[in-house]
Amino acid sequence: MRADVRQVADGTYLVHGSNTNWVILTDGDALTLIDTGYPGDRELVLDSLAAVGGSPEAVTAVLITHAHNDHLGSAEHLRATYGTPVYLHEAEVPHARREFLQQVTVGEVLKNAWRPGVLPWMVHALRSGGTEQHPVTAPEAFPVADGALDLPGRPVPVHTPGHTSGHAVYHLPDAGIVVSGDALVSDHPTSRLRGPQLLPDMFHHERARAVASLDVIEGLTGDLLLPGHGPLHQGSVKAAAQQARERAV
C-alpha cells in the first residue's frame, strides 16, 4: 500500500493513511510533519516523506494535534531515531508521555458496537496498533507561547480543547488553511454523516468543550480544511465550523 499524498497548496500536502490523515509542510529541503498516523502506518509515513522529495532526516519538527494513538503513532520513532523534536500544546505534553490517557476504551467501543461501522473500524484500529502505547519520551511544549512557529509552513498552533485537553489545530493564515486534527473532521468510518462534523461522542474526552472549540475554529480565516479524518474540505472554514456545531446539537 502506498501513501495517498495530495498537494493542496504550495508546499502543503495532505496525506491519507490507512484511516487517519497527516500533513506535510515544505520549505526548500526542510519539512514539518503534522501528526503521524497509527503505529502501523510507519511505512506510509516514510513513503509520504519520500513522495514529496523529503526524508525523515529532513523533518525539522513533528507537530501533534493530540496524543491519541492514531495520530501519535511514529512520533517517538522519529524523535529517537533522528532526533526530531516533537511539539504539542503544553496541556498535551503529559498525555504524549502517557502520564494519563484520554482515549476511548475498548469497553466503550463495544458498548457502541451496534452502531453502523463501529466493529469494522475497531478491527482496523486493532490491526493498526490502535491499542498499543508508544509514548514520546521527551515531548516538548511549543517553543513560543503565541504566534507562528519558526518551522517550514510557519504554522500557528491554536488550542482547541475537548477532544483531548491539549488538542491544537494549526492555522496557516497566509495560505488560508486550517489543519484541524480531530477538532473538526469531514468523515469517519463510524459516522453516517458526510462533510464537516464532530467525531461521534464516544471519542471526545469532554464533548461540551469540543463543541465550544468550534467557536475558536470559526474565527480562523481560511477556505481549506485539512482534517484528521476524511477528505479535504474546500470552502469557508467558518461555515464548516458552523455546520459541525449545528449537527452537534
PDB file of C-alpha atoms in Angstrom:
ATOM      1  CA  MET A   1       0.000   0.000   0.000  1.00  0.00           C
ATOM      2  CA  ARG A   2       1.342   3.431  -0.961  1.00  0.00           C
ATOM      3  CA  ALA A   3       0.583   6.638   0.856  1.00  0.00           C
ATOM      4  CA  ASP A   4      -2.109   8.770  -0.773  1.00  0.00           C
ATOM      5  CA  VAL A   5      -0.290  12.118  -0.997  1.00  0.00           C
ATOM      6  CA  ARG A   6      -2.170  15.102  -2.369  1.00  0.00           C
ATOM      7  CA  GLN A   7      -0.752  18.581  -2.852  1.00  0.00           C
ATOM      8  CA  VAL A   8      -3.412  21.046  -1.735  1.00  0.00           C
ATOM      9  CA  ALA A   9      -1.395  24.289  -1.923  1.00  0.00           C
ATOM     10  CA  ASP A  10       2.183  25.411  -2.492  1.00  0.00           C
ATOM     11  CA  GLY A  11       4.337  23.444  -0.077  1.00  0.00           C
ATOM     12  CA  THR A  12       1.336  21.802   1.602  1.00  0.00           C
ATOM     13  CA  TYR A  13       0.391  18.140   1.298  1.00  0.00           C
ATOM     14  CA  LEU A  14      -2.496  16.196   2.804  1.00  0.00           C
ATOM     15  CA  VAL A  15      -1.723  12.507   3.261  1.00  0.00           C
ATOM     16  CA  HIS A  16      -4.440   9.891   3.723  1.00  0.00           C
ATOM     17  CA  GLY A  17      -3.072   6.994   5.742  1.00  0.00           C
ATOM     18  CA  SER A  18      -4.872   3.752   6.491  1.00  0.00           C
ATOM     19  CA  ASN A  19      -7.589   5.556   8.446  1.00  0.00           C
ATOM     20  CA  THR A  20      -6.025   8.819   9.625  1.00  0.00           C
ATOM     21  CA  ASN A  21      -4.576  11.835   7.843  1.00  0.00           C
ATOM     22  CA  TRP A  22      -1.345  13.713   8.379  1.00  0.00           C
ATOM     23  CA  VAL A  23       0.056  16.856   6.749  1.00  0.00           C
ATOM     24  CA  ILE A  24       3.480  17.715   5.345  1.00  0.00           C
ATOM     25  CA  LEU A  25       4.647  21.320   5.010  1.00  0.00           C
ATOM     26  CA  THR A  26       7.724  22.028   2.897  1.00  0.00           C
ATOM     27  CA  ASP A  27      10.156  24.925   2.634  1.00  0.00           C
ATOM     28  CA  GLY A  28      13.001  24.098   0.292  1.00  0.00           C
ATOM     29  CA  ASP A  29      14.536  20.870   1.547  1.00  0.00           C
ATOM     30  CA  ALA A  30      13.073  21.224   5.061  1.00  0.00           C
ATOM     31  CA  LEU A  31       9.792  19.680   6.229  1.00  0.00           C
ATOM     32  CA  THR A  32       7.272  19.974   9.039  1.00  0.00           C
ATOM     33  CA  LEU A  33       5.211  16.863   9.724  1.00  0.00           C
ATOM     34  CA  ILE A  34       1.839  17.327  11.430  1.00  0.00           C
ATOM     35  CA  ASP A  35       0.666  14.048  13.010  1.00  0.00           C
ATOM     36  CA  THR A  36       1.983  10.581  12.189  1.00  0.00           C
ATOM     37  CA  GLY A  37      -0.978   8.192  11.880  1.00  0.00           C
ATOM     38  CA  TYR A  38      -1.303   4.840  13.616  1.00  0.00           C
ATOM     39  CA  PRO A  39       1.785   2.892  14.744  1.00  0.00           C
ATOM     40  CA  GLY A  40       1.058   0.563  11.821  1.00  0.00           C
ATOM     41  CA  ASP A  41       1.245   3.493   9.389  1.00  0.00           C
ATOM     42  CA  ARG A  42       5.009   3.983   9.782  1.00  0.00           C
ATOM     43  CA  GLU A  43       5.930   2.794   6.314  1.00  0.00           C
ATOM     44  CA  LEU A  44       3.211   5.014   4.863  1.00  0.00           C
ATOM     45  CA  VAL A  45       4.642   7.989   6.756  1.00  0.00           C
ATOM     46  CA  LEU A  46       8.109   7.318   5.400  1.00  0.00           C
ATOM     47  CA  ASP A  47       6.702   6.762   1.908  1.00  0.00           C
ATOM     48  CA  SER A  48       4.841  10.082   2.065  1.00  0.00           C
ATOM     49  CA  LEU A  49       8.004  11.957   3.014  1.00  0.00           C
ATOM     50  CA  ALA A  50       9.796  10.442   0.027  1.00  0.00           C
ATOM     51  CA  ALA A  51       6.851  11.267  -2.244  1.00  0.00           C
ATOM     52  CA  VAL A  52       7.312  14.996  -1.592  1.00  0.00           C
ATOM     53  CA  GLY A  53      11.059  14.781  -2.157  1.00  0.00           C
ATOM     54  CA  GLY A  54      11.961  14.570   1.512  1.00  0.00           C
ATOM     55  CA  SER A  55      13.237  12.111   4.083  1.00  0.00           C
ATOM     56  CA  PRO A  56      12.992  11.548   7.840  1.00  0.00           C
ATOM     57  CA  GLU A  57      16.241  13.439   8.280  1.00  0.00           C
ATOM     58  CA  ALA A  58      14.686  16.483   6.598  1.00  0.00           C
ATOM     59  CA  VAL A  59      11.834  16.740   9.123  1.00  0.00           C
ATOM     60  CA  THR A  60      12.581  19.835  11.209  1.00  0.00           C
ATOM     61  CA  ALA A  61       9.861  19.020  13.724  1.00  0.00           C
ATOM     62  CA  VAL A  62       6.856  16.806  14.312  1.00  0.00           C
ATOM     63  CA  LEU A  63       3.760  18.697  15.406  1.00  0.00           C
ATOM     64  CA  ILE A  64       0.987  16.690  17.042  1.00  0.00           C
ATOM     65  CA  THR A  65      -2.639  17.815  17.146  1.00  0.00           C
ATOM     66  CA  HIS A  66      -3.322  15.446  20.036  1.00  0.00           C
ATOM     67  CA  ALA A  67      -1.783  12.370  21.574  1.00  0.00           C
ATOM     68  CA  HIS A  68      -4.214   9.659  20.520  1.00  0.00           C
ATOM     69  CA  ASN A  69      -2.572   6.524  19.159  1.00  0.00           C
ATOM     70  CA  ASP A  70      -3.795   7.123  15.609  1.00  0.00           C
ATOM     71  CA  HIS A  71      -2.013  10.500  15.481  1.00  0.00           C
ATOM     72  CA  LEU A  72       0.999   9.894  17.701  1.00  0.00           C
ATOM     73  CA  GLY A  73       1.984   6.589  16.043  1.00  0.00           C
ATOM     74  CA  SER A  74       5.529   7.227  14.767  1.00  0.00           C
ATOM     75  CA  ALA A  75       6.394  10.392  16.683  1.00  0.00           C
ATOM     76  CA  GLU A  76       8.682   8.643  19.179  1.00  0.00           C
ATOM     77  CA  HIS A  77      10.329   6.653  16.387  1.00  0.00           C
ATOM     78  CA  LEU A  78      11.254   9.870  14.582  1.00  0.00           C
ATOM     79  CA  ARG A  79      12.418  11.525  17.822  1.00  0.00           C
ATOM     80  CA  ALA A  80      14.518   8.583  18.986  1.00  0.00           C
ATOM     81  CA  THR A  81      15.958   7.656  15.581  1.00  0.00           C
ATOM     82  CA  TYR A  82      16.551  11.068  14.005  1.00  0.00           C
ATOM     83  CA  GLY A  83      16.494  13.465  16.947  1.00  0.00           C
ATOM     84  CA  THR A  84      13.374  15.186  15.619  1.00  0.00           C
ATOM     85  CA  PRO A  85      11.677  17.381  18.224  1.00  0.00           C
ATOM     86  CA  VAL A  86       8.031  16.561  18.912  1.00  0.00           C
ATOM     87  CA  TYR A  87       5.911  19.587  19.820  1.00  0.00           C
ATOM     88  CA  LEU A  88       2.417  19.732  21.334  1.00  0.00           C
ATOM     89  CA  HIS A  89       0.318  22.122  23.375  1.00  0.00           C
ATOM     90  CA  GLU A  90       1.617  22.236  26.932  1.00  0.00           C
ATOM     91  CA  ALA A  91      -1.561  20.545  28.224  1.00  0.00           C
ATOM     92  CA  GLU A  92      -0.963  17.638  25.842  1.00  0.00           C
ATOM     93  CA  VAL A  93       2.680  17.034  26.756  1.00  0.00           C
ATOM     94  CA  PRO A  94       1.935  14.722  29.737  1.00  0.00           C
ATOM     95  CA  HIS A  95      -0.643  12.935  27.589  1.00  0.00           C
ATOM     96  CA  ALA A  96       2.069  12.205  24.996  1.00  0.00           C
ATOM     97  CA  ARG A  97       4.272  10.831  27.783  1.00  0.00           C
ATOM     98  CA  ARG A  98       1.306   8.621  28.803  1.00  0.00           C
ATOM     99  CA  GLU A  99       1.081  10.008  32.288  1.00  0.00           C
ATOM    100  CA  PHE A 100      -2.642   9.638  31.606  1.00  0.00           C
ATOM    101  CA  LEU A 101      -4.765   8.517  28.654  1.00  0.00           C
ATOM    102  CA  GLN A 102      -7.774  10.392  27.321  1.00  0.00           C
ATOM    103  CA  GLN A 103      -8.827   7.901  24.675  1.00  0.00           C
ATOM    104  CA  VAL A 104     -11.898   5.784  24.069  1.00  0.00           C
ATOM    105  CA  THR A 105     -11.571   2.373  25.710  1.00  0.00           C
ATOM    106  CA  VAL A 106     -12.278  -0.992  24.127  1.00  0.00           C
ATOM    107  CA  GLY A 107     -15.184  -1.348  26.547  1.00  0.00           C
ATOM    108  CA  GLU A 108     -16.710   1.941  25.413  1.00  0.00           C
ATOM    109  CA  VAL A 109     -16.310   0.909  21.790  1.00  0.00           C
ATOM    110  CA  LEU A 110     -18.041  -2.410  22.486  1.00  0.00           C
ATOM    111  CA  LYS A 111     -20.963  -0.577  24.100  1.00  0.00           C
ATOM    112  CA  ASN A 112     -21.351   1.222  20.767  1.00  0.00           C
ATOM    113  CA  ALA A 113     -20.776  -1.875  18.630  1.00  0.00           C
ATOM    114  CA  TRP A 114     -24.404  -1.817  17.456  1.00  0.00           C
ATOM    115  CA  ARG A 115     -23.756   1.423  15.567  1.00  0.00           C
ATOM    116  CA  PRO A 116     -23.018   1.112  11.828  1.00  0.00           C
ATOM    117  CA  GLY A 117     -19.326   0.984  11.038  1.00  0.00           C
ATOM    118  CA  VAL A 118     -18.083   0.627  14.609  1.00  0.00           C
ATOM    119  CA  LEU A 119     -16.995  -3.029  14.508  1.00  0.00           C
ATOM    120  CA  PRO A 120     -15.123  -2.769  11.164  1.00  0.00           C
ATOM    121  CA  TRP A 121     -13.428   0.397  12.426  1.00  0.00           C
ATOM    122  CA  MET A 122     -12.442  -1.359  15.686  1.00  0.00           C
ATOM    123  CA  VAL A 123     -10.931  -4.303  13.805  1.00  0.00           C
ATOM    124  CA  HIS A 124      -8.907  -1.906  11.650  1.00  0.00           C
ATOM    125  CA  ALA A 125      -7.779   0.082  14.691  1.00  0.00           C
ATOM    126  CA  LEU A 126      -6.603  -3.068  16.490  1.00  0.00           C
ATOM    127  CA  ARG A 127      -4.708  -4.289  13.431  1.00  0.00           C
ATOM    128  CA  SER A 128      -3.058  -0.875  13.043  1.00  0.00           C
ATOM    129  CA  GLY A 129      -1.788  -0.741  16.613  1.00  0.00           C
ATOM    130  CA  GLY A 130      -4.589   1.378  17.994  1.00  0.00           C
ATOM    131  CA  THR A 131      -4.310  -0.116  21.489  1.00  0.00           C
ATOM    132  CA  GLU A 132      -0.503  -0.126  21.560  1.00  0.00           C
ATOM    133  CA  GLN A 133       1.254   2.521  23.620  1.00  0.00           C
ATOM    134  CA  HIS A 134       4.149   4.400  22.052  1.00  0.00           C
ATOM    135  CA  PRO A 135       4.730   7.277  24.473  1.00  0.00           C
ATOM    136  CA  VAL A 136       7.012  10.094  23.442  1.00  0.00           C
ATOM    137  CA  THR A 137       9.888  10.052  25.898  1.00  0.00           C
ATOM    138  CA  ALA A 138      10.691  13.760  25.641  1.00  0.00           C
ATOM    139  CA  PRO A 139       7.781  15.678  24.103  1.00  0.00           C
ATOM    140  CA  GLU A 140       8.052  19.458  24.187  1.00  0.00           C
ATOM    141  CA  ALA A 141       5.582  22.304  24.511  1.00  0.00           C
ATOM    142  CA  PHE A 142       5.531  24.731  21.590  1.00  0.00           C
ATOM    143  CA  PRO A 143       8.703  26.860  21.699  1.00  0.00           C
ATOM    144  CA  VAL A 144       6.702  30.100  21.503  1.00  0.00           C
ATOM    145  CA  ALA A 145       3.657  30.943  23.588  1.00  0.00           C
ATOM    146  CA  ASP A 146       1.791  32.693  20.794  1.00  0.00           C
ATOM    147  CA  GLY A 147       2.006  33.174  17.038  1.00  0.00           C
ATOM    148  CA  ALA A 148       3.720  31.304  14.222  1.00  0.00           C
ATOM    149  CA  LEU A 149       6.310  28.638  14.837  1.00  0.00           C
ATOM    150  CA  ASP A 150       9.674  29.124  13.127  1.00  0.00           C
ATOM    151  CA  LEU A 151       9.240  25.961  11.072  1.00  0.00           C
ATOM    152  CA  PRO A 152       8.504  25.175   7.425  1.00  0.00           C
ATOM    153  CA  GLY A 153       4.996  26.443   6.654  1.00  0.00           C
ATOM    154  CA  ARG A 154       5.015  28.874   9.613  1.00  0.00           C
ATOM    155  CA  PRO A 155       2.086  27.061  11.317  1.00  0.00           C
ATOM    156  CA  VAL A 156       0.247  28.849  14.122  1.00  0.00           C
ATOM    157  CA  PRO A 157      -0.905  26.496  16.913  1.00  0.00           C
ATOM    158  CA  VAL A 158      -4.391  27.207  18.277  1.00  0.00           C
ATOM    159  CA  HIS A 159      -5.626  25.482  21.429  1.00  0.00           C
ATOM    160  CA  THR A 160      -8.937  23.673  20.794  1.00  0.00           C
ATOM    161  CA  PRO A 161      -9.624  21.505  23.862  1.00  0.00           C
ATOM    162  CA  GLY A 162     -12.388  18.972  24.194  1.00  0.00           C
ATOM    163  CA  HIS A 163     -11.411  16.017  22.073  1.00  0.00           C
ATOM    164  CA  THR A 164      -8.452  15.955  24.462  1.00  0.00           C
ATOM    165  CA  SER A 165      -7.432  18.595  26.981  1.00  0.00           C
ATOM    166  CA  GLY A 166      -4.488  19.790  24.912  1.00  0.00           C
ATOM    167  CA  HIS A 167      -5.805  19.379  21.385  1.00  0.00           C
ATOM    168  CA  ALA A 168      -4.469  22.008  18.984  1.00  0.00           C
ATOM    169  CA  VAL A 169      -5.246  22.889  15.392  1.00  0.00           C
ATOM    170  CA  TYR A 170      -2.671  24.514  13.119  1.00  0.00           C
ATOM    171  CA  HIS A 171      -3.527  27.636  11.165  1.00  0.00           C
ATOM    172  CA  LEU A 172      -1.668  28.625   8.006  1.00  0.00           C
ATOM    173  CA  PRO A 173      -3.104  32.141   7.640  1.00  0.00           C
ATOM    174  CA  ASP A 174      -1.199  33.140   4.506  1.00  0.00           C
ATOM    175  CA  ALA A 175      -2.395  30.001   2.696  1.00  0.00           C
ATOM    176  CA  GLY A 176      -5.931  30.118   4.133  1.00  0.00           C
ATOM    177  CA  ILE A 177      -5.576  26.610   5.581  1.00  0.00           C
ATOM    178  CA  VAL A 178      -6.610  25.070   8.893  1.00  0.00           C
ATOM    179  CA  VAL A 179      -5.172  21.672   9.873  1.00  0.00           C
ATOM    180  CA  SER A 180      -7.932  20.617  12.229  1.00  0.00           C
ATOM    181  CA  GLY A 181      -6.925  17.209  13.606  1.00  0.00           C
ATOM    182  CA  ASP A 182      -9.927  15.703  15.377  1.00  0.00           C
ATOM    183  CA  ALA A 183     -11.450  19.013  16.495  1.00  0.00           C
ATOM    184  CA  LEU A 184     -13.323  19.154  13.175  1.00  0.00           C
ATOM    185  CA  VAL A 185     -13.430  16.296  10.653  1.00  0.00           C
ATOM    186  CA  SER A 186     -15.117  15.676   7.321  1.00  0.00           C
ATOM    187  CA  ASP A 187     -15.828  11.940   7.626  1.00  0.00           C
ATOM    188  CA  HIS A 188     -15.224   8.901   9.829  1.00  0.00           C
ATOM    189  CA  PRO A 189     -15.982   5.179   9.392  1.00  0.00           C
ATOM    190  CA  THR A 190     -18.253   5.258  12.468  1.00  0.00           C
ATOM    191  CA  SER A 191     -20.309   8.251  11.313  1.00  0.00           C
ATOM    192  CA  ARG A 192     -23.294   8.309   8.985  1.00  0.00           C
ATOM    193  CA  LEU A 193     -22.613  11.951   8.159  1.00  0.00           C
ATOM    194  CA  ARG A 194     -20.500  13.355   5.353  1.00  0.00           C
ATOM    195  CA  GLY A 195     -18.919  16.767   5.440  1.00  0.00           C
ATOM    196  CA  PRO A 196     -17.895  18.955   8.409  1.00  0.00           C
ATOM    197  CA  GLN A 197     -18.751  17.375  11.752  1.00  0.00           C
ATOM    198  CA  LEU A 198     -17.533  16.448  15.186  1.00  0.00           C
ATOM    199  CA  LEU A 199     -16.487  12.874  15.739  1.00  0.00           C
ATOM    200  CA  PRO A 200     -19.077  10.657  17.467  1.00  0.00           C
ATOM    201  CA  ASP A 201     -19.446  11.412  21.171  1.00  0.00           C
ATOM    202  CA  MET A 202     -17.561   8.369  22.466  1.00  0.00           C
ATOM    203  CA  PHE A 203     -14.295   9.728  21.079  1.00  0.00           C
ATOM    204  CA  HIS A 204     -14.306  13.032  22.997  1.00  0.00           C
ATOM    205  CA  HIS A 205     -12.809  13.480  26.443  1.00  0.00           C
ATOM    206  CA  GLU A 206     -15.107  16.469  27.077  1.00  0.00           C
ATOM    207  CA  ARG A 207     -17.789  16.826  24.430  1.00  0.00           C
ATOM    208  CA  ALA A 208     -19.041  20.217  25.656  1.00  0.00           C
ATOM    209  CA  ARG A 209     -15.546  21.688  25.305  1.00  0.00           C
ATOM    210  CA  ALA A 210     -15.197  20.100  21.864  1.00  0.00           C
ATOM    211  CA  VAL A 211     -18.383  21.877  20.780  1.00  0.00           C
ATOM    212  CA  ALA A 212     -17.154  25.144  22.327  1.00  0.00           C
ATOM    213  CA  SER A 213     -13.851  24.862  20.449  1.00  0.00           C
ATOM    214  CA  LEU A 214     -15.770  25.100  17.174  1.00  0.00           C
ATOM    215  CA  ASP A 215     -16.164  28.793  18.060  1.00  0.00           C
ATOM    216  CA  VAL A 216     -12.378  29.093  18.043  1.00  0.00           C
ATOM    217  CA  ILE A 217     -12.078  27.379  14.667  1.00  0.00           C
ATOM    218  CA  GLU A 218     -14.867  29.554  13.305  1.00  0.00           C
ATOM    219  CA  GLY A 219     -12.683  32.587  13.991  1.00  0.00           C
ATOM    220  CA  LEU A 220      -9.805  31.319  11.838  1.00  0.00           C
ATOM    221  CA  THR A 221      -9.603  32.650   8.291  1.00  0.00           C
ATOM    222  CA  GLY A 222      -9.356  30.086   5.548  1.00  0.00           C
ATOM    223  CA  ASP A 223     -11.043  28.198   2.753  1.00  0.00           C
ATOM    224  CA  LEU A 224      -9.249  24.845   3.016  1.00  0.00           C
ATOM    225  CA  LEU A 225      -9.780  22.450   5.908  1.00  0.00           C
ATOM    226  CA  LEU A 226      -7.336  19.565   6.307  1.00  0.00           C
ATOM    227  CA  PRO A 227      -8.989  17.232   8.858  1.00  0.00           C
ATOM    228  CA  GLY A 228      -7.584  14.331  10.809  1.00  0.00           C
ATOM    229  CA  HIS A 229     -10.222  12.075   9.257  1.00  0.00           C
ATOM    230  CA  GLY A 230     -11.974  12.397   5.930  1.00  0.00           C
ATOM    231  CA  PRO A 231     -11.237  14.225   2.687  1.00  0.00           C
ATOM    232  CA  LEU A 232     -10.048  17.766   2.146  1.00  0.00           C
ATOM    233  CA  HIS A 233     -12.902  20.202   2.671  1.00  0.00           C
ATOM    234  CA  GLN A 234     -12.902  23.149   0.290  1.00  0.00           C
ATOM    235  CA  GLY A 235     -14.942  26.136   1.381  1.00  0.00           C
ATOM    236  CA  SER A 236     -15.165  28.590   4.232  1.00  0.00           C
ATOM    237  CA  VAL A 237     -13.646  27.222   7.427  1.00  0.00           C
ATOM    238  CA  LYS A 238     -16.069  29.455   9.322  1.00  0.00           C
ATOM    239  CA  ALA A 239     -19.043  27.849   7.557  1.00  0.00           C
ATOM    240  CA  ALA A 240     -17.590  24.373   8.163  1.00  0.00           C
ATOM    241  CA  ALA A 241     -17.375  25.022  11.903  1.00  0.00           C
ATOM    242  CA  GLN A 242     -20.905  26.372  11.935  1.00  0.00           C
ATOM    243  CA  GLN A 243     -22.204  23.297  10.136  1.00  0.00           C
ATOM    244  CA  ALA A 244     -20.464  20.992  12.597  1.00  0.00           C
ATOM    245  CA  ARG A 245     -21.984  22.909  15.501  1.00  0.00           C
ATOM    246  CA  GLU A 246     -25.477  22.626  14.031  1.00  0.00           C
ATOM    247  CA  ARG A 247     -25.009  18.887  13.588  1.00  0.00           C
ATOM    248  CA  ALA A 248     -23.761  18.523  17.161  1.00  0.00           C
ATOM    249  CA  VAL A 249     -26.966  19.838  18.724  1.00  0.00           C
TER     250      VAL A 249
END
